[in-house]
XYZ file of C-alpha atoms in Angstrom:
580
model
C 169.897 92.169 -72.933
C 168.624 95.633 -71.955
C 169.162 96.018 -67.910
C 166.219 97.866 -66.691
C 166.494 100.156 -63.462
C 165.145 99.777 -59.857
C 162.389 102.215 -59.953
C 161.067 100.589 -62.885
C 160.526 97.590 -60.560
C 159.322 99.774 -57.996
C 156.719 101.400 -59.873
C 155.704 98.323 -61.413
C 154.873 97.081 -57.320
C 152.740 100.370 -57.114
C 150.931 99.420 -60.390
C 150.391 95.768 -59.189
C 149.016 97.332 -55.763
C 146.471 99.454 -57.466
C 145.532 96.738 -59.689
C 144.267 94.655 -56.664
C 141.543 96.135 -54.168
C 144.274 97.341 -51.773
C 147.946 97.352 -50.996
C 147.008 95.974 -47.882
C 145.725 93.020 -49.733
C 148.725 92.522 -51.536
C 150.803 92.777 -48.175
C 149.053 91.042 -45.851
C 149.018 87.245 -46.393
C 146.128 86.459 -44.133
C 143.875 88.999 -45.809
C 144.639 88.207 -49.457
C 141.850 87.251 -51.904
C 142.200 84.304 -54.324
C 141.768 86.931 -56.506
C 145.197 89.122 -55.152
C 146.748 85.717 -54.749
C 146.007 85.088 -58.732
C 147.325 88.697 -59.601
C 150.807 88.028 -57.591
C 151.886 84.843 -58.977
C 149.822 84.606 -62.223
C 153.490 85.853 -63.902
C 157.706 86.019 -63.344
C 156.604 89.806 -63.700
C 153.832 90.293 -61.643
C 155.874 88.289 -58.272
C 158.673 90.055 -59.528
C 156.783 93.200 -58.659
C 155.736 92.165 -55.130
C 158.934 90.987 -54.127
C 161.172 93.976 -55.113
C 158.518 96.078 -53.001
C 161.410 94.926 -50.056
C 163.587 97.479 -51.706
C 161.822 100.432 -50.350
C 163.480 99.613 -46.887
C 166.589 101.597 -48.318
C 164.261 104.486 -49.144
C 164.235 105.141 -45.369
C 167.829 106.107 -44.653
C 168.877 108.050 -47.889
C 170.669 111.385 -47.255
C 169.470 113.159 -50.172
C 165.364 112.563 -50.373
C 165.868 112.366 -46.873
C 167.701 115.697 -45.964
C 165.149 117.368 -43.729
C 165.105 115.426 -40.971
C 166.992 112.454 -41.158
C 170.581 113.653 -43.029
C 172.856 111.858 -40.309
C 175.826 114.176 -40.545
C 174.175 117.092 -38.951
C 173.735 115.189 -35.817
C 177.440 115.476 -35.972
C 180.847 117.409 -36.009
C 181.057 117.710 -39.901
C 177.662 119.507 -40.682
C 175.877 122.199 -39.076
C 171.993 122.764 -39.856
C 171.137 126.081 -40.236
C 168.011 126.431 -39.002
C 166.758 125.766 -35.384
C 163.004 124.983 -35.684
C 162.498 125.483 -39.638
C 162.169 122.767 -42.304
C 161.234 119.859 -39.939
C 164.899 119.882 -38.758
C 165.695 118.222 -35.510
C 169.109 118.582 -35.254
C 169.841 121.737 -33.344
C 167.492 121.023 -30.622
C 169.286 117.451 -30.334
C 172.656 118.827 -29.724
C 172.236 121.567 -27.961
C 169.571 120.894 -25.426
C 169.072 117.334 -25.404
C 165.473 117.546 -27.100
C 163.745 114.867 -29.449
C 165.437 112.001 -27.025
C 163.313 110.522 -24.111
C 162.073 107.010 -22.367
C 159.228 107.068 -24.659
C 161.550 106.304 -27.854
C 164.205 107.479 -29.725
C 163.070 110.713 -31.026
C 164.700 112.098 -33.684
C 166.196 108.085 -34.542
C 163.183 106.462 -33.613
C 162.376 103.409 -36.093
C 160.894 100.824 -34.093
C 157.429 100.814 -35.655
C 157.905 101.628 -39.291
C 161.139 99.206 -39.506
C 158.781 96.515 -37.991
C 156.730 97.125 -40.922
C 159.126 96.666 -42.748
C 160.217 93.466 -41.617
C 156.531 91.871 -41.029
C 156.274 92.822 -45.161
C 159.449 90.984 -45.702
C 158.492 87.799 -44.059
C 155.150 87.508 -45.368
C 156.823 87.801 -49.242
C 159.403 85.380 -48.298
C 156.398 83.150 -47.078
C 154.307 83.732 -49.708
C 157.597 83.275 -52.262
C 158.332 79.712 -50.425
C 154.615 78.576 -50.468
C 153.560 80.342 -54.463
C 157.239 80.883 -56.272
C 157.843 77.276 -57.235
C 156.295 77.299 -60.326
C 159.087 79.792 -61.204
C 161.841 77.360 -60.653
C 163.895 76.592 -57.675
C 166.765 79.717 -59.340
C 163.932 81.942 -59.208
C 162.938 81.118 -55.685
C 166.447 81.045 -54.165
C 167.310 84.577 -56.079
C 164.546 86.021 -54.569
C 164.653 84.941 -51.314
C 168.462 86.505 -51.141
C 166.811 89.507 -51.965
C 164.501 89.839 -49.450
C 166.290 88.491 -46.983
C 168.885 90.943 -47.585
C 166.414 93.346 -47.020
C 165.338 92.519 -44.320
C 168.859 92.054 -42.851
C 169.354 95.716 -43.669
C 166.045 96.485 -41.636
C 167.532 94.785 -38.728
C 170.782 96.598 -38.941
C 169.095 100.155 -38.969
C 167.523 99.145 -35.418
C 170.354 97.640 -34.048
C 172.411 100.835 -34.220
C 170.004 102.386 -32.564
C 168.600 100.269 -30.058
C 171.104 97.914 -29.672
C 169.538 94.109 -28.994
C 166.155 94.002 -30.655
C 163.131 91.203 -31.389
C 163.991 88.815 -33.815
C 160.626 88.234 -35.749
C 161.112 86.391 -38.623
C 158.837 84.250 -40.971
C 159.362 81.192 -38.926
C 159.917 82.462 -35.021
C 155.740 82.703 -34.204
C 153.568 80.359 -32.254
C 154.287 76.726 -33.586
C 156.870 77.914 -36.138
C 154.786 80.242 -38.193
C 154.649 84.097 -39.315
C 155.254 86.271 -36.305
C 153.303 88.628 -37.081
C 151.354 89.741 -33.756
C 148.435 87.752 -34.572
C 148.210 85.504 -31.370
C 149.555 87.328 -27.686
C 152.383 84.433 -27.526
C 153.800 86.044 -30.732
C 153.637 89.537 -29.284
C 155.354 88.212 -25.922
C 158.576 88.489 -26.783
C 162.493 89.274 -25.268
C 165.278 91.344 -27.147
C 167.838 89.114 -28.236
C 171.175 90.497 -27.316
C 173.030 92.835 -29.408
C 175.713 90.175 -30.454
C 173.018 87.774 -31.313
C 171.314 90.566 -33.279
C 174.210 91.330 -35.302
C 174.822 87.109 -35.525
C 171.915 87.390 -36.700
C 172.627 90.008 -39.395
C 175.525 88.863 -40.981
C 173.894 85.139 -41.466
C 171.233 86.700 -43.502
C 173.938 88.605 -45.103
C 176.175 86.008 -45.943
C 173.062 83.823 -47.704
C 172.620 86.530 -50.161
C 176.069 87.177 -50.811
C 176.265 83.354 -51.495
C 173.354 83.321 -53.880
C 173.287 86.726 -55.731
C 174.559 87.111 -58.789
C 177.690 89.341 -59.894
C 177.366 93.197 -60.458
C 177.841 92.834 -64.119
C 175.544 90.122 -64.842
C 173.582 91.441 -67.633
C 170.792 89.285 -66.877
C 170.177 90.588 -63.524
C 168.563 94.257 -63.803
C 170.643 97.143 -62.547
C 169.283 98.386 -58.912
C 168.828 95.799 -57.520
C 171.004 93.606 -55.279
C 174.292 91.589 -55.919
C 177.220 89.540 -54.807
C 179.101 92.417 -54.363
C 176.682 94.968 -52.337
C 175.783 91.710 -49.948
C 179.626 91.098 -49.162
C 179.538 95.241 -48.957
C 176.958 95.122 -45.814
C 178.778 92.146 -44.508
C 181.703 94.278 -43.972
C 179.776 97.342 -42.791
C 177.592 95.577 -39.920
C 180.838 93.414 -39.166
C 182.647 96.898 -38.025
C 179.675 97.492 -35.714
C 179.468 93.782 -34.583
C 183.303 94.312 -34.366
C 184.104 91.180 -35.880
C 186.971 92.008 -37.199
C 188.153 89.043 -39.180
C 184.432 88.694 -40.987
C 184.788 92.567 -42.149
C 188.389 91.925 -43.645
C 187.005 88.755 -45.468
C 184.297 90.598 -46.745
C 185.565 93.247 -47.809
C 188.420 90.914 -49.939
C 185.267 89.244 -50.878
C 184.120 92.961 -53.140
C 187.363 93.296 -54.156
C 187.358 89.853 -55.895
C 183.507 90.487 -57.524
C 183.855 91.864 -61.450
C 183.047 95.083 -62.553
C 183.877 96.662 -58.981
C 186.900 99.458 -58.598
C 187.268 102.919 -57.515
C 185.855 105.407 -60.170
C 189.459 107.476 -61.382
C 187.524 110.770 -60.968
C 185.837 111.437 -57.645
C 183.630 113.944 -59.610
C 181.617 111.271 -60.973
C 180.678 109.295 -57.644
C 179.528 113.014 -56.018
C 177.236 113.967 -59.108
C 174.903 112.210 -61.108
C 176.986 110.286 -63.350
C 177.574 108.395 -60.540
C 174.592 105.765 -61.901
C 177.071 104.537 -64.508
C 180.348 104.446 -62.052
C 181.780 101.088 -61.388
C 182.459 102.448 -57.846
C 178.501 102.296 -57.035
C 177.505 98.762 -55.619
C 173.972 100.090 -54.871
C 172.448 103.630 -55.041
C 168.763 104.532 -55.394
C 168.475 105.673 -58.876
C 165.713 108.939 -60.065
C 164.420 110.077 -62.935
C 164.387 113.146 -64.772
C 161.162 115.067 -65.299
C 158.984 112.480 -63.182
C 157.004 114.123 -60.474
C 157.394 111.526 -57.638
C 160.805 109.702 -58.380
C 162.977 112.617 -57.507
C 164.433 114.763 -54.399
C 165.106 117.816 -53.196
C 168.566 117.597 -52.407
C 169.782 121.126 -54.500
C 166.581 123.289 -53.581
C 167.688 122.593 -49.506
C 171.096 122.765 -49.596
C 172.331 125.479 -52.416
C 173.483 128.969 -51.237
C 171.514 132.290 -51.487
C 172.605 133.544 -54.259
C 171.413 130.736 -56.568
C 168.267 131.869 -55.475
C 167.829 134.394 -58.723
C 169.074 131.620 -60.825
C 167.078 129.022 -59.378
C 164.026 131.292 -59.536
C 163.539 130.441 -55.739
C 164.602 127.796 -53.795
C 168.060 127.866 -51.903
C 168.128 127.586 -48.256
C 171.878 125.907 -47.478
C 170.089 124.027 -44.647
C 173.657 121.402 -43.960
C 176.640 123.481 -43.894
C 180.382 122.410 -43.895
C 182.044 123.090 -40.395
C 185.434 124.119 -39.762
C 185.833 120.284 -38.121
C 185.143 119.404 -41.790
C 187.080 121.662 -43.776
C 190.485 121.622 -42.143
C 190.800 118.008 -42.094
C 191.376 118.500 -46.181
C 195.104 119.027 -46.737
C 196.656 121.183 -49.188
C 197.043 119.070 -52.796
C 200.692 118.636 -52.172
C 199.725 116.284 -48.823
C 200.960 118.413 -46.502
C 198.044 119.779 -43.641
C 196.144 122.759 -43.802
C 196.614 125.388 -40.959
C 195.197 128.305 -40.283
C 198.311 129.823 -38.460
C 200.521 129.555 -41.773
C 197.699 129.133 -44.547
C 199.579 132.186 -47.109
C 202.607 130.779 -47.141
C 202.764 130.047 -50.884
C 199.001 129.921 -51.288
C 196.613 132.457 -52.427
C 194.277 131.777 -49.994
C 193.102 129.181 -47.587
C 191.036 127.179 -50.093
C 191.771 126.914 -53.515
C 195.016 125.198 -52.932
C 193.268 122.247 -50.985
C 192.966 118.618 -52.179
C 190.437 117.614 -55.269
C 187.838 116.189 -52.390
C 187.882 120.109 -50.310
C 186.748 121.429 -53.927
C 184.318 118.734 -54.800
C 182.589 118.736 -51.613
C 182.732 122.281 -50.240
C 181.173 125.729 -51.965
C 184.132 128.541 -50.700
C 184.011 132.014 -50.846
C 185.876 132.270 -54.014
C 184.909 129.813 -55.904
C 183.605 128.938 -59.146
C 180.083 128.371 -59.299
C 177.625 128.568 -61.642
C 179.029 130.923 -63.847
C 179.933 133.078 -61.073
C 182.061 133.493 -57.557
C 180.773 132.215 -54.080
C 180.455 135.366 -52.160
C 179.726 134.495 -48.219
C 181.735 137.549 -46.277
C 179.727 139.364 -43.400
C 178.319 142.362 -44.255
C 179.931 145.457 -44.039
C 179.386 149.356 -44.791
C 181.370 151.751 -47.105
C 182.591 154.788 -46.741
C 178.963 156.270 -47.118
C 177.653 154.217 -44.719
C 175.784 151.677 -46.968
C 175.292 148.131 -45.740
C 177.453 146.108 -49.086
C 176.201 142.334 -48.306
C 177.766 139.383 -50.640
C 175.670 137.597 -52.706
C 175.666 134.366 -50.792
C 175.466 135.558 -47.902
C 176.747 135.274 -43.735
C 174.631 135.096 -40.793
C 175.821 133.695 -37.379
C 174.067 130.533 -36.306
C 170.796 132.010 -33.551
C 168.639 129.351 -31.522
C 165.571 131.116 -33.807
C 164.732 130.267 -37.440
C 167.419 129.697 -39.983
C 169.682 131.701 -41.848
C 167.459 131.766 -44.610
C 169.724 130.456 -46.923
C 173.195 132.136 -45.554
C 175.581 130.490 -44.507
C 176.972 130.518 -40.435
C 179.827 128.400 -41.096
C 181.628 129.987 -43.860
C 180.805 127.601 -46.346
C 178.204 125.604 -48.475
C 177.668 122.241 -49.600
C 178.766 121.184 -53.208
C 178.470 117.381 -52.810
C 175.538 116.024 -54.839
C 174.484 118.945 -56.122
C 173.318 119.388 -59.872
C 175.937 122.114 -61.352
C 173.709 121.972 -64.618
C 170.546 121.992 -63.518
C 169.258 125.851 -62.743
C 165.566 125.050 -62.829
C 165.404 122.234 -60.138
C 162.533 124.794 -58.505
C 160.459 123.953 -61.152
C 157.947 121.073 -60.968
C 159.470 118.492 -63.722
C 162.999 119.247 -63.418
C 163.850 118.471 -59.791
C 167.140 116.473 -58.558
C 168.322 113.462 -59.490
C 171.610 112.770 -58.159
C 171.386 109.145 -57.088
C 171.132 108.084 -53.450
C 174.224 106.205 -52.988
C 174.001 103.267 -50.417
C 176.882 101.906 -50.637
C 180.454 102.458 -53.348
C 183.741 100.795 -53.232
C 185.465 103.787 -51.402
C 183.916 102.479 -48.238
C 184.757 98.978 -48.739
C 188.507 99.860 -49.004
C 187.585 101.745 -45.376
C 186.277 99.211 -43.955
C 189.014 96.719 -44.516
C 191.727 99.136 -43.691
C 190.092 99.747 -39.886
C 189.411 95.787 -39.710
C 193.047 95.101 -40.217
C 193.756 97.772 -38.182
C 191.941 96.218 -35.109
C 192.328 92.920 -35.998
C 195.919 92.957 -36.019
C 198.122 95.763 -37.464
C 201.252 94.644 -36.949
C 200.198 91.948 -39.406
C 198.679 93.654 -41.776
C 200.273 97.037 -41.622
C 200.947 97.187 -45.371
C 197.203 96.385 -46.550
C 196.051 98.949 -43.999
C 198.518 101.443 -46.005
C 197.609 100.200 -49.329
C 193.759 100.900 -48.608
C 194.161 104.201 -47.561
C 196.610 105.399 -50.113
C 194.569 103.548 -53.101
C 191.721 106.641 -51.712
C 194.097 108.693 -51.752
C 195.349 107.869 -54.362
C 192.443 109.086 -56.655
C 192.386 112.641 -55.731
C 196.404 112.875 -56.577
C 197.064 112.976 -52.603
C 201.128 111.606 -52.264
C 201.190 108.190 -50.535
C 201.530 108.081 -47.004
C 204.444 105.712 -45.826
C 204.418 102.801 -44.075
C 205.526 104.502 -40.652
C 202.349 106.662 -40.544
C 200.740 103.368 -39.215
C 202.869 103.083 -36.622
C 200.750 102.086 -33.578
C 196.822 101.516 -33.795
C 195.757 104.656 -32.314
C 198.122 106.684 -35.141
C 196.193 104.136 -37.280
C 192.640 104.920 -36.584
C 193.466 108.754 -36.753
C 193.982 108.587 -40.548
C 191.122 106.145 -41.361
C 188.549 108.191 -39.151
C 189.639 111.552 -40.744
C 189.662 109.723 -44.505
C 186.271 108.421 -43.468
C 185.269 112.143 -43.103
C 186.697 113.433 -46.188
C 185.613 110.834 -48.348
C 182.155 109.532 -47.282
C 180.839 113.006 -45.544
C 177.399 114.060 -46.853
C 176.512 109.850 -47.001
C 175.064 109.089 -43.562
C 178.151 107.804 -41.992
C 180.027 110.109 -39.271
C 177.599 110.160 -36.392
C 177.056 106.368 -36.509
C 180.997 105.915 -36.840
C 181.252 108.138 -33.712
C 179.118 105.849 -32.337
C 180.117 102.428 -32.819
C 184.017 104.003 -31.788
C 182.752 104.915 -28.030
C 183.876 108.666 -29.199
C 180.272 110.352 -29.777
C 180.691 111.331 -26.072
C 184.021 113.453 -26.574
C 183.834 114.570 -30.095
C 180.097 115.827 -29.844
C 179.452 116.374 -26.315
C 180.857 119.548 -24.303
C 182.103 120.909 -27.489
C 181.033 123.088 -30.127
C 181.277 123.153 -33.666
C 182.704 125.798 -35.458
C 182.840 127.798 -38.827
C 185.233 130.566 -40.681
C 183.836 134.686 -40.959
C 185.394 136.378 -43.678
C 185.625 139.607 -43.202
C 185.811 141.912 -46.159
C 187.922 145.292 -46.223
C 186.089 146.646 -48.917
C 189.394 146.883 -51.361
C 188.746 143.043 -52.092
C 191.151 141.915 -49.282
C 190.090 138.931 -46.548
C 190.389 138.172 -43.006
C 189.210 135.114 -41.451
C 188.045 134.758 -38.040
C 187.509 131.415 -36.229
C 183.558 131.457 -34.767
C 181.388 128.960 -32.884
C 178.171 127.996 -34.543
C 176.589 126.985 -31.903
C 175.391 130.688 -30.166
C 178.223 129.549 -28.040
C 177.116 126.845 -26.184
C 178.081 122.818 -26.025
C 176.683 120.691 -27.034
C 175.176 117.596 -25.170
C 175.725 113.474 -25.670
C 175.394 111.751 -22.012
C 176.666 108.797 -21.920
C 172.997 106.796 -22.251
C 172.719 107.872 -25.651
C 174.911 104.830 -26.638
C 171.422 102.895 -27.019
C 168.481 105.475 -27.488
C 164.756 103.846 -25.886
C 162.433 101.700 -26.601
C 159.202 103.282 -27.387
C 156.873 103.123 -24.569
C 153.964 101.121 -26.730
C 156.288 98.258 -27.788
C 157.191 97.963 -23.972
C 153.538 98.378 -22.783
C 152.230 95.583 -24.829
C 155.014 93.067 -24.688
C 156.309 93.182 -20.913
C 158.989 91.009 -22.171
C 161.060 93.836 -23.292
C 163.110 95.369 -21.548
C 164.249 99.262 -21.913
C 167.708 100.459 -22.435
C 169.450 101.438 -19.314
C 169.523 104.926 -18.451
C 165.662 105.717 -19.607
C-alpha cells in the first residue's frame, strides 16, 4: 500500500475547512452546524482530515520555517544572529540588554495564548472523536485519540519549559466534567498545577500513545504522522526535563527496540533533504517542491553573500556558527582542536576537522557551490584599493545586520539545499524537512539518563551511546575511563549534544533544564574567528567578540519567564512566576 505524506493530510484539513462555512465551525464544537457535523464524520477521510489538523502544533517550534524569530540556538552560545533589529529577529536585544522579557509575558518565548489554542482544538476533536468516531470502529477511535493526545501532550510540554507549572485544561477538567473551554467563569477560575504534576501529566499522555500507535514501518499507517517510536522518543525527551531519570532510560530502550529505527551511516543525509527517507527520522515535517505555501525559507536567510549572484538575490547568513561552536569539533583523528597548535600537521584550522565541522559549518576555504568560501576582512593592496572576499566579514554592531556577511567567521551549512540555486524564485523554495525528532537524540538522551541515574552502573551503556554517534562520523571510540565521574560524564554528552543536534532547537533549552543558562550565557560573550588576509594568499586568525563587546545578560528569574498579564487578570487563580 502506497504511504501518503503528512501534508497531504494537512491540506486535506484545509480543504475540509473551506468546504464548510468556516474553520471556526469545524473547530468549535458548540458552534458546529448539523451540516459541519455531517461533513466531519460523513467518511474515515473526511474525520481523518479534522483530526490530523492536531499536527499543526509541531508547525510552531520548527527551526527552519521558523528561523526569523523563533530559531532557539541563537538565544544561545552556538549561534550568533547577525542582525540587531532586522528580519523580525529578537535575539540580540534578548541577550544583550535584557529586552523582549517582562511581567507582562514571556516575550520573545511567549506561547500562552496560541498554545491554549492549541490545546482547546485538541480537546474538542478528542470530544467530538469519542462522541462521532464510533461508527469507525473502536481501532479507529483508539488510533486517533493517541494522536491527538500526543499532540496535545507536546502542546503542554512547549509551555512547561517555559513557564514551568501551567493549567491543565483538558476535555474532561470543566464545570461538571465537561470541555474546559472558558465557556462558564468556574472553568476560567483556575490554579497552575505544579511543574512536576505538569510534566506527570505529560508523560501519561505520552505513554498512552506510545502504547497504542503503531510501528514506524507499518505500511498501513501513512508516513508523517505519529508512531510507537516518536511517542517513546518524547517520553524520553520531557523525562530529561521532568528529570525522571529511570522513565527516560526506559524510553529511550523502548526506540531502540521499535523496527525500522537506527542511526542513518551517513550524517549527510539526516542534515539535507534526503533526510525524508532516513531511518534515523522518527518525525520531521515534510515540504514539497514547487508548492507555493508548503515550503520555507531556510537557504534564502541563512546562505552567505556571495551566493547572492547565484541565487539571483537572497542570502543574508542571519544564524552564524560561533567560535563556542566550532572548536568543540575535534580534528578527524579524535584528538581536540586548538587554536594555540592548530598547523601542526594540518593545513589549516578547518579542513582537517571531524565529518560533523564540515557538514554543519561553511569555512573560509571551503567547497561550495562550485566555488571557495571567501569570508576574510577586507583589506587594501599596494595601490590602495579596498580587495573584499566574496562572502564577506563585518564585525557584529548593535545597528542593522551584516547584510549577509558574516561576524563570526563562518556560515551555516546545515540544512541547506547544495543543489538548489534558484530557491529565490517563487516555485522552487526550500524543502529540507523540519526534523522533530531522529534517533541521534534518543541515543543522547539515554546516555545523560544513565548518567544521572546511576553511572557507576551503567558506565558502559553511557560509553556505548556516545561512541555509537561517534561512531558515524569515523570519530575513534572514547574509552571507558573518559566517564570517569558524572561531571567528566556530562561534559562529553553536553558538547556531543552541540555537535550533533545544533541548528535543531535544542541548546538553549538544554542550558536550561541543566541550571547552566546562567553561567554559559550570562556575563559572557560569544565569540567568532577574523581572518586576516596578507594579500599573497596567506591567513591569520584573530579571536573577536561578537557581541560589540559587551555580556550578555540571563538573571537568575529567567529560569521560568511570566505569565502574561491577561491570563492573570482574568483568572486570579494564577499565580505569576517569582521574580516578575
Amino acid at each position: 500500500m502506497m504511504r501518503k505524506n503528512y501534508y497531504i493530510n494537512i491540506f486535506a484539513a484545509l480543504v475540509l475547512c473551506a468546504s464548510i462555512s468556516s474553520c471556526e465551525d469545524v473547530i468549535d464544537v458548540e458552534k458546529e452546524t448539523e451540516i459541519s457535523d455531517q461533513a466531519i464524520w460523513s467518511s474515515v477521510e473526511a474525520a481523518d482530515a479534522y483530526i490530523t489538523a492536531s499536527y499543526k502544533i509541531f508547525t510552531d517550534d520548527t527551526q527552519l520555517k521558523g528561523c526569523r524569530n523563533r530559531f532557539w540556538d541563537s538565544f544561545s552560545d552556538l549561534t550568533k544572529s547577525s542582525s540587531w533589529d532586522q528580519y523580525g529577529h529578537p535575539y540580540n536585544s534578548f541577550l544583550l540588554q535584557g529586552l523582549n522579557t517582562g511581567d507582562n509575558g514571556a516575550g520573545a518565548f511567549e506561547c500562552w495564548t496560541s498554545q491554549y489554542a492549541r490545546i482547546r482544538t485538541a480537546n474538542l476533536c478528542l470530544k467530538s472523536l469519542r462522541e462521532r468516531g464510533q461508527k469507525f470502529g473502536q481501532e479507529f477511535v483508539t488510533l486517533r485519540e493517541a494522536e491527538i493526545r500526543l499532540c496535545r501532550a507536546y502542546s503542554y510540554f512547549m509551555l512547561a519549559r517555559v513557564y514551568g507549572g501551567v493549567l491543565l485544561r483538558t476535555e474532561s477538567s470543566g464545570i461538571n466534567g465537561g470541555l474546559s473551554d472558558g465557556k462558564y467563569p468556574e472553568d476560567v477560575t483556575m490554579a497552575r498545577s505544579s511543574e512536576a504534576d505538569t510534566y506527570e501529566y505529560i508523560l501519561n499522555e505520552l505513554k498512552f500513545a506510545a502504547e497504542n500507535l503503531p510501528d514506524k514501518n507499518s505500511t498501513s499507517w501513512p508516513r508523517g504522522r505519529a508512531t510507537k517510536a516518536f511517542a517513546y522518543g518524547m517520553i524520553s525527551r520531557v523525562a530529561l526535563f521532568a528529570q525522571k531519570w529511570e522513565i527516560a532510560a526506559e524510553a529511550a530502550e523502548a526506540v531502540a527496540k521499535c523496527p525500522g529505527v537506527q542511526l542513518d551511516n551517513d550524517f549527510n543525509n539526516v542534515v539535507s533533504e534526503k533526510s525524508v527517507s532516513s531511518p534515523e527520522i522518527l518525525f520531521a515535517i515534510e515540504y514539497i517542491k514547487g508548492n507555493t505555501s508548503l515550503f520555507h525559507l531556510w537557504d534564502n536567510s541563512v546562505s552567505p553573500l556571495g551566493d547572492s549572484e547565484i541565487n539571483k538575490g537572497g542570502a543574508y547568513a542571519e544564524h552564524q556558527p560561533t567560535a563556542e561552536l566550532a572548536d568543540l569539533y575535534e580534528w578527524k583523528d579524535g584528538t581536540p582542536f586548538s587554536w594555540d597548535n592548530w598547523s601542526d600537521g594540518h593545513p589549516d584550522p578547518f579542513s582537517d576537522r571531524e565529518p560533523r565541522f564540515q557538514a554543519t559549518i561553511l569555512y573560509n576555504g571551503a567547497k561550495w557551490r562550485d566555488r571557495n568560501i571567501e569570508c576574510w576582512a577586507d583589506y587594501k593592496n599596494d595601490e590602495g584599493e579596498t580587495i573584499s572576499s566574496a562572502d564577506g566579514f563585518a564585525e557584529f554592531r548593535k545597528t542593522g545586520s551584516t547584510g549577509g556577511k558574516t561576524c563570526t567567521g563562518y556560515f551555516l551549512r546545515k540544512f541547506l539545499q547544495e543543489s538548489n540555486t534558484k530557491f529565490v524564485e517563487s516555485l522552487d523554495k526550500s524543502i529540507t524537512p523540519d526534523i522533530v525528532m531522529r534517533y541521534a537524540e534518543i541515543l543522547l538522551n539515554e546516555a545523560e539518563a544513565y548518567t544521572r541515574m546511576d553511572l557507576v552502573a551503567n558506565r558502559e551503556k553511557v560509553k556505548n551511546c556516545i561512541n555509537a554517534i561517534r561512531a558515524r562520523v569515523q570519530l575513534p571510540e572514547l574509552p571507558i575511563t573518559a566517564f570517569s565521574d558524572v561531571e567528566s560524564a556530562m561534559k562529553i554528552i553536553r558538547d556531543e549534544r552541540a555537535k550533533e543536534l545544533v541548528a535543531e532547537g535544542f541548546r538553549f533549552w538544554d542550558l536550561r533544564r541543566w541550571g547552566l543558562a546562567e553561567s554559559v550565557i550570562g556575563g559572557q560573550m560569544a565569540h567568532g574567528v577574523k581572518i586576516i588576509n596578507d594579500g599573497a594568499g596567506n591567513f591569520t586568525y584573530e579571536k573577536i567578540s561578537c557581541d560589540a563587546g559587551e555580556t550578555r545578560v540571563y538573571p537568575a528569574r529567567y529560569k521560568y519567564f511570566s505569565i502574561p498579564l491577561n491570563e492573570r487578570s482574568n483568572n486570579p487563580l494564577c499565580i505569576n512566576n517569582p521574580g516578575w
